[in-house]
Short mmCIF file of C-alpha atoms in Angstrom, two decimals:
data_model
loop_
_atom_site.label_atom_id
_atom_site.label_comp_id
_atom_site.label_asym_id
_atom_site.label_seq_id
_atom_site.Cartn_x
_atom_site.Cartn_y
_atom_site.Cartn_z
CA UNK J 1 -183.18 88.32 -57.38
CA UNK J 2 -182.68 85.82 -54.88
CA UNK J 3 -184.14 86.45 -50.60
CA UNK J 4 -181.40 85.99 -48.21
CA UNK J 5 -182.82 83.29 -45.41
CA UNK J 6 -179.39 82.33 -44.12
CA UNK J 7 -176.39 84.03 -43.01
CA UNK J 8 -173.18 83.42 -42.07
CA UNK J 9 -171.15 85.23 -39.70
CA UNK J 10 -167.61 84.53 -38.98
CA UNK J 11 -166.72 85.13 -35.55
CA UNK J 12 -163.04 85.30 -33.93
CA UNK J 13 -163.64 87.51 -30.86
CA UNK J 14 -162.63 90.69 -32.23
CA UNK J 15 -164.84 93.79 -31.97
CA UNK J 16 -164.83 93.91 -36.26
CA UNK J 17 -166.47 90.70 -35.74
CA UNK J 18 -169.36 91.63 -33.40
CA UNK J 19 -169.91 94.94 -34.88
CA UNK J 20 -170.65 92.29 -38.34
CA UNK J 21 -172.80 90.26 -35.92
CA UNK J 22 -175.09 93.29 -34.79
CA UNK J 23 -175.59 94.31 -38.59
CA UNK J 24 -176.51 90.57 -39.19
CA UNK J 25 -178.82 90.88 -36.52
CA UNK J 26 -180.47 93.93 -38.68
CA UNK J 27 -180.88 91.90 -41.99
CA UNK J 28 -181.96 89.01 -40.77
CA UNK J 29 -184.64 90.84 -38.62
CA UNK J 30 -185.54 92.66 -42.38
CA UNK J 31 -185.25 88.77 -44.04
CA UNK J 32 -186.35 86.88 -41.15
CA UNK J 33 -183.59 85.16 -41.62
CA UNK J 34 -182.06 82.96 -39.56
CA UNK J 35 -177.70 83.54 -38.36
CA UNK J 36 -175.15 80.97 -38.48
CA UNK J 37 -172.57 81.93 -36.02
CA UNK J 38 -168.76 80.45 -36.86
CA UNK J 39 -165.93 80.21 -34.86
CA UNK J 40 -163.14 78.55 -36.76
CA UNK J 41 -159.91 77.13 -34.88
CA UNK J 42 -157.20 78.06 -37.36
CA UNK J 43 -155.22 74.74 -37.49
CA UNK J 44 -152.95 76.36 -40.10
CA UNK J 45 -150.65 78.09 -37.13
CA UNK J 46 -150.22 74.02 -35.93
CA UNK J 47 -146.37 74.25 -36.28
CA UNK J 48 -145.72 78.09 -35.35
CA UNK J 49 -147.01 77.43 -31.83
CA UNK J 50 -144.48 79.16 -29.84
CA UNK J 51 -142.92 80.67 -32.15
CA UNK J 52 -142.70 84.93 -32.75
CA UNK J 53 -145.92 85.64 -35.40
CA UNK J 54 -147.66 82.39 -33.59
CA UNK J 55 -149.62 81.51 -30.34
CA UNK J 56 -148.29 81.28 -27.43
CA UNK J 57 -150.81 78.85 -25.61
CA UNK J 58 -151.78 75.45 -26.86
CA UNK J 59 -155.44 77.02 -25.61
CA UNK J 60 -155.38 79.09 -29.06
CA UNK J 61 -156.29 75.17 -30.52
CA UNK J 62 -159.01 74.61 -27.75
CA UNK J 63 -162.20 75.16 -29.11
CA UNK J 64 -163.14 76.41 -25.37
CA UNK J 65 -162.65 79.99 -26.05
CA UNK J 66 -164.56 79.84 -29.36
CA UNK J 67 -167.56 78.39 -27.60
CA UNK J 68 -166.95 81.14 -24.97
CA UNK J 69 -167.40 83.99 -28.48
CA UNK J 70 -170.33 82.49 -29.45
CA UNK J 71 -171.89 81.88 -26.63
CA UNK J 72 -171.09 85.82 -25.59
CA UNK J 73 -171.96 87.26 -28.92
CA UNK J 74 -175.29 85.37 -28.88
CA UNK J 75 -176.50 86.36 -25.79
CA UNK J 76 -176.27 89.66 -27.42
CA UNK J 77 -178.79 88.91 -30.45
CA UNK J 78 -182.26 90.68 -30.68
CA UNK J 79 -185.13 88.60 -29.43
CA UNK J 80 -186.86 86.43 -32.38
CA UNK J 81 -183.42 85.91 -34.51
CA UNK J 82 -182.70 82.54 -34.72
CA UNK J 83 -178.62 82.11 -34.37
CA UNK J 84 -177.05 79.02 -34.69
CA UNK J 85 -173.66 78.50 -33.63
CA UNK J 86 -170.71 76.16 -35.32
CA UNK J 87 -167.24 75.42 -34.59
CA UNK J 88 -164.95 74.06 -37.09
CA UNK J 89 -161.34 73.29 -37.32
CA UNK J 90 -159.59 73.84 -40.17
CA UNK J 91 -157.97 77.06 -42.32
CA UNK J 92 -160.33 80.10 -42.24
CA UNK J 93 -160.48 81.20 -45.36
CA UNK J 94 -161.27 78.36 -47.48
CA UNK J 95 -163.28 76.81 -44.88
CA UNK J 96 -165.47 80.22 -45.01
CA UNK J 97 -166.06 79.54 -48.64
CA UNK J 98 -166.45 76.17 -48.55
CA UNK J 99 -169.12 76.03 -46.27
CA UNK J 100 -171.13 79.40 -48.08
CA UNK J 101 -171.33 75.99 -51.07
CA UNK J 102 -171.94 73.46 -48.86
CA UNK J 103 -175.08 75.21 -46.85
CA UNK J 104 -176.28 77.85 -49.98
CA UNK J 105 -175.39 80.49 -47.90
CA UNK J 106 -177.49 83.87 -49.24
CA UNK J 107 -175.22 86.70 -47.25
CA UNK J 108 -171.90 86.82 -45.62
CA UNK J 109 -171.59 89.29 -42.78
CA UNK J 110 -167.85 89.24 -41.70
CA UNK J 111 -165.54 92.46 -39.76
CA UNK J 112 -162.98 94.11 -42.28
CA UNK J 113 -160.16 92.43 -39.89
CA UNK J 114 -159.77 90.94 -37.23
CA UNK J 115 -156.88 89.44 -34.63
CA UNK J 116 -154.50 89.28 -36.55
CA UNK J 117 -150.95 91.08 -35.65
CA UNK J 118 -150.62 93.33 -38.37
CA UNK J 119 -152.82 96.40 -38.01
CA UNK J 120 -151.30 97.42 -41.91
CA UNK J 121 -153.82 96.58 -44.12
CA UNK J 122 -157.22 97.97 -43.95
CA UNK J 123 -158.79 94.13 -45.08
CA UNK J 124 -157.24 91.23 -43.32
CA UNK J 125 -156.41 88.13 -45.26
CA UNK J 126 -159.24 86.16 -44.50
CA UNK J 127 -162.12 88.98 -45.22
CA UNK J 128 -159.67 88.93 -48.34
CA UNK J 129 -160.43 85.88 -49.06
CA UNK J 130 -163.58 85.71 -48.90
CA UNK J 131 -164.66 88.71 -50.52
CA UNK J 132 -162.62 87.47 -53.53
CA UNK J 133 -163.64 83.47 -53.66
CA UNK J 134 -167.59 83.27 -52.45
CA UNK J 135 -170.17 83.16 -54.27
CA UNK J 136 -172.65 85.09 -52.28
CA UNK J 137 -172.63 88.86 -51.48
CA UNK J 138 -170.27 89.72 -48.89
CA UNK J 139 -170.76 92.72 -46.58
CA UNK J 140 -167.53 93.94 -44.60
CA UNK J 141 -168.23 95.49 -41.62
CA UNK J 142 -165.45 98.04 -39.45
CA UNK J 143 -165.45 98.19 -35.65
CA UNK J 144 -166.28 101.50 -35.20
CA UNK J 145 -169.68 100.81 -37.19
CA UNK J 146 -172.80 101.91 -35.64
CA UNK J 147 -175.38 99.53 -35.13
CA UNK K 1 -179.57 100.79 -36.22
CA UNK K 2 -182.07 102.10 -39.19
CA UNK K 3 -180.91 102.09 -42.55
CA UNK K 4 -182.18 105.01 -44.39
CA UNK K 5 -179.51 105.64 -47.47
CA UNK K 6 -178.27 103.18 -49.41
CA UNK K 7 -175.76 104.09 -51.74
CA UNK K 8 -175.52 102.05 -55.17
CA UNK K 9 -172.97 103.60 -57.61
CA UNK K 10 -173.11 102.11 -61.22
CA UNK K 11 -171.29 102.14 -64.10
CA UNK K 12 -173.23 100.67 -66.33
CA UNK K 13 -171.55 96.78 -65.84
CA UNK K 14 -173.80 94.59 -65.04
CA UNK K 15 -172.46 93.61 -61.50
CA UNK K 16 -173.97 97.14 -60.88
CA UNK K 17 -176.81 96.01 -61.99
CA UNK K 18 -176.90 92.88 -59.97
CA UNK K 19 -175.79 94.74 -56.93
CA UNK K 20 -178.23 97.90 -57.54
CA UNK K 21 -181.54 94.62 -57.18
CA UNK K 22 -179.61 93.64 -54.17
CA UNK K 23 -179.94 97.55 -53.05
CA UNK K 24 -183.70 97.48 -53.92
CA UNK K 25 -184.28 94.68 -51.78
CA UNK K 26 -183.18 95.97 -48.92
CA UNK K 27 -184.09 99.20 -48.94
CA UNK K 28 -187.83 97.98 -49.50
CA UNK K 29 -187.66 95.78 -46.33
CA UNK K 30 -186.10 98.32 -44.11
CA UNK K 31 -187.92 101.65 -46.09
CA UNK K 32 -184.53 102.90 -46.72
CA UNK K 33 -183.94 105.30 -50.22
CA UNK K 34 -181.63 103.87 -52.80
CA UNK K 35 -179.25 106.48 -53.59
CA UNK K 36 -178.26 105.39 -57.62
CA UNK K 37 -174.48 107.54 -57.82
CA UNK K 38 -173.00 107.86 -61.54
CA UNK K 39 -169.07 108.79 -61.09
CA UNK K 40 -167.57 110.17 -64.54
CA UNK K 41 -163.97 109.50 -64.64
CA UNK K 42 -162.32 113.17 -65.74
CA UNK K 43 -158.76 111.87 -65.37
CA UNK K 44 -159.02 110.69 -69.45
CA UNK K 45 -160.36 114.59 -69.98
CA UNK K 46 -157.61 116.47 -68.39
CA UNK K 47 -154.35 117.23 -69.27
CA UNK K 48 -151.13 116.90 -67.59
CA UNK K 49 -150.63 120.73 -67.62
CA UNK K 50 -154.40 121.32 -66.93
CA UNK K 51 -154.18 118.91 -63.81
CA UNK K 52 -151.25 120.52 -62.13
CA UNK K 53 -152.18 124.11 -62.27
CA UNK K 54 -156.27 123.38 -62.07
CA UNK K 55 -156.87 126.13 -64.36
CA UNK K 56 -159.40 124.75 -66.65
CA UNK K 57 -162.28 122.81 -64.94
CA UNK K 58 -162.28 119.21 -66.67
CA UNK K 59 -166.45 119.72 -67.22
CA UNK K 60 -169.04 121.67 -66.90
CA UNK K 61 -171.96 120.22 -64.60
CA UNK K 62 -174.01 119.78 -68.06
CA UNK K 63 -171.57 117.62 -69.18
CA UNK K 64 -171.74 115.07 -66.49
CA UNK K 65 -175.34 114.89 -66.70
CA UNK K 66 -175.13 113.93 -70.18
CA UNK K 67 -172.76 111.27 -70.08
CA UNK K 68 -174.59 110.18 -66.44
CA UNK K 69 -178.16 110.19 -68.25
CA UNK K 70 -178.10 106.96 -70.32
CA UNK K 71 -176.26 105.08 -68.03
CA UNK K 72 -178.84 106.19 -64.83
CA UNK K 73 -181.83 106.27 -66.98
CA UNK K 74 -182.74 102.31 -66.45
CA UNK K 75 -182.56 102.79 -62.72
CA UNK K 76 -184.48 105.90 -62.52
CA UNK K 77 -187.41 103.45 -64.05
CA UNK K 78 -187.07 101.17 -61.91
CA UNK K 79 -188.70 103.62 -59.25
CA UNK K 80 -191.66 102.10 -58.77
CA UNK K 81 -194.55 102.40 -55.93
CA UNK K 82 -192.84 102.28 -52.59
CA UNK K 83 -189.16 102.82 -53.24
CA UNK K 84 -187.46 105.65 -53.61
CA UNK K 85 -184.51 106.18 -55.49
CA UNK K 86 -182.54 109.05 -55.95
CA UNK K 87 -180.28 109.68 -58.87
CA UNK K 88 -176.62 111.35 -58.73
CA UNK K 89 -173.87 112.26 -60.88
CA UNK K 90 -170.18 113.34 -60.12
CA UNK K 91 -167.38 113.67 -61.77
CA UNK K 92 -163.77 112.68 -60.61
CA UNK K 93 -161.73 110.01 -59.59
CA UNK K 94 -163.87 106.95 -59.16
CA UNK K 95 -162.51 105.04 -56.25
CA UNK K 96 -162.32 108.54 -53.99
CA UNK K 97 -165.54 110.30 -55.48
CA UNK K 98 -167.73 107.03 -54.42
CA UNK K 99 -166.03 107.32 -51.02
CA UNK K 100 -166.42 110.88 -50.89
CA UNK K 101 -170.37 110.69 -51.87
CA UNK K 102 -170.39 107.99 -49.23
CA UNK K 103 -169.75 110.18 -46.32
CA UNK K 104 -171.09 113.23 -47.41
CA UNK K 105 -174.58 111.84 -48.45
CA UNK K 106 -174.33 110.31 -45.32
CA UNK K 107 -175.05 106.34 -46.17
CA UNK K 108 -175.08 103.58 -43.94
CA UNK K 109 -174.36 100.90 -46.42
CA UNK K 110 -172.57 100.82 -49.83
CA UNK K 111 -173.65 97.93 -52.30
CA UNK K 112 -171.30 97.75 -54.83
CA UNK K 113 -170.44 95.43 -57.27
CA UNK K 114 -167.25 93.35 -57.07
CA UNK K 115 -165.87 94.57 -60.91
CA UNK K 116 -167.04 96.99 -63.22
CA UNK K 117 -166.75 97.33 -66.64
CA UNK K 118 -163.20 98.17 -66.82
CA UNK K 119 -160.06 96.49 -66.00
CA UNK K 120 -159.43 92.45 -65.50
CA UNK K 121 -162.67 90.44 -66.74
CA UNK K 122 -161.95 87.94 -63.95
CA UNK K 123 -163.52 86.69 -60.75
CA UNK K 124 -161.83 89.71 -59.12
CA UNK K 125 -162.66 92.89 -56.81
CA UNK K 126 -162.21 95.58 -59.02
CA UNK K 127 -159.56 98.53 -58.13
CA UNK K 128 -162.67 100.64 -57.09
CA UNK K 129 -164.41 98.22 -55.32
CA UNK K 130 -161.63 97.34 -53.43
CA UNK K 131 -160.53 101.10 -52.72
CA UNK K 132 -164.14 101.51 -50.94
CA UNK K 133 -164.50 98.49 -49.28
CA UNK K 134 -161.26 100.05 -47.32
CA UNK K 135 -161.75 103.43 -46.94
CA UNK K 136 -165.45 103.97 -46.40
CA UNK K 137 -166.92 104.07 -42.85
CA UNK K 138 -169.84 102.46 -43.60
CA UNK K 139 -170.01 98.53 -44.16
CA UNK K 140 -169.59 97.83 -47.95
CA UNK K 141 -171.31 94.80 -48.89
CA UNK K 142 -169.66 93.32 -52.49
CA UNK K 143 -172.61 91.44 -55.07
CA UNK K 144 -170.97 89.05 -57.63
CA UNK K 145 -172.13 88.71 -61.20
CA UNK K 146 -174.50 85.62 -60.98
CA UNK K 147 -173.18 84.45 -64.46
CA UNK K 148 -169.53 85.14 -63.08
CA UNK K 149 -170.30 82.51 -60.21
CA UNK K 150 -171.82 80.07 -62.79
CA UNK K 151 -168.94 80.03 -64.81
CA UNK K 152 -166.42 80.01 -61.78
CA UNK K 153 -168.54 76.76 -60.70
CA UNK K 154 -168.12 75.56 -63.90
CA UNK K 155 -163.85 75.78 -64.16
CA UNK K 156 -164.14 74.03 -60.48
CA UNK K 157 -165.58 71.31 -61.63
CA UNK K 158 -163.33 70.94 -65.13
CA UNK K 159 -160.30 71.86 -62.86
CA UNK K 160 -161.48 68.28 -60.92
CA UNK K 161 -160.65 66.46 -63.55
CA UNK K 162 -157.60 66.29 -62.78
CA UNK K 163 -157.93 64.76 -59.19
CA UNK K 164 -158.09 61.05 -59.64
CA UNK K 165 -160.33 60.46 -56.78
CA UNK K 166 -163.06 62.47 -58.41
CA UNK K 167 -163.05 61.17 -61.74
CA UNK K 168 -165.67 58.93 -61.33
CA UNK K 169 -167.72 62.03 -59.94
CA UNK K 170 -166.70 63.77 -63.04
CA UNK K 171 -167.87 61.02 -65.37
CA UNK K 172 -171.51 60.81 -63.79
CA UNK K 173 -171.53 64.44 -64.34
CA UNK K 174 -170.49 64.43 -68.18
CA UNK K 175 -173.24 61.58 -68.37
CA UNK K 176 -176.35 63.87 -67.70
#
């Protein structure tokens, strides 16, 4: 069975992705693996800027917000764990799956939901997409998971 | 946080075995106990009348153990030096029972296959995995079937031939 060397953690600033990162750090410590923290600027929402259901400010598409989110998460990482941060522009679900294949990621750890508005479903759309399509194991973490 | 107990629901499928291997990997590194659980689906055994009145118990504990034994046997054998494995047999609706077990046994992690031996044979998440994922309080890791992943890659390569820009790549691959 293959060992885990590269862990991918998609983060969007939600409490779920924080919990997911905490879990990823634990696993990275056990496996001595490296973590890739990924922020995706959702360019599919470009058409709905200002419209109901879409983002309100153009800053949504700026990677500055992403960098801040990644930075705050990185600071919480414990000693001795290597974390790379990456910002990507694109469609969250497919891009995560594409990156898993491209960089031979062994494990994806992600929140069960993100910053999406519809709180009805237990599993967010991006998490569902990655869960179905990723070719590696996927660990979904809920916000109140103790880590 | 210390991972102390990992729950692995199994049903004899290849996916469950892959999930078990992954759980053993983590358990060895984190010094955790792996709890392998088989849930006997008793819904088929109860007639509607029995379900409604709850008069007759669907099955005895012995029947459950009997059905669970062949499924759990290969996992029992794998308990080697330094790895702790516990086998549990239960009866009920699989989704609900597995979630209840995860809470009752107070596990920190559930590792399961994306689908089991029932239902659709495609590369999708089965209904039991989906339910446990959404309803368990602890994180759930879904492990895919390695052969299915290989087939999926091959299928994607097959579909690529309909995109003219990839034609040269495909021809290169076919000549291998």
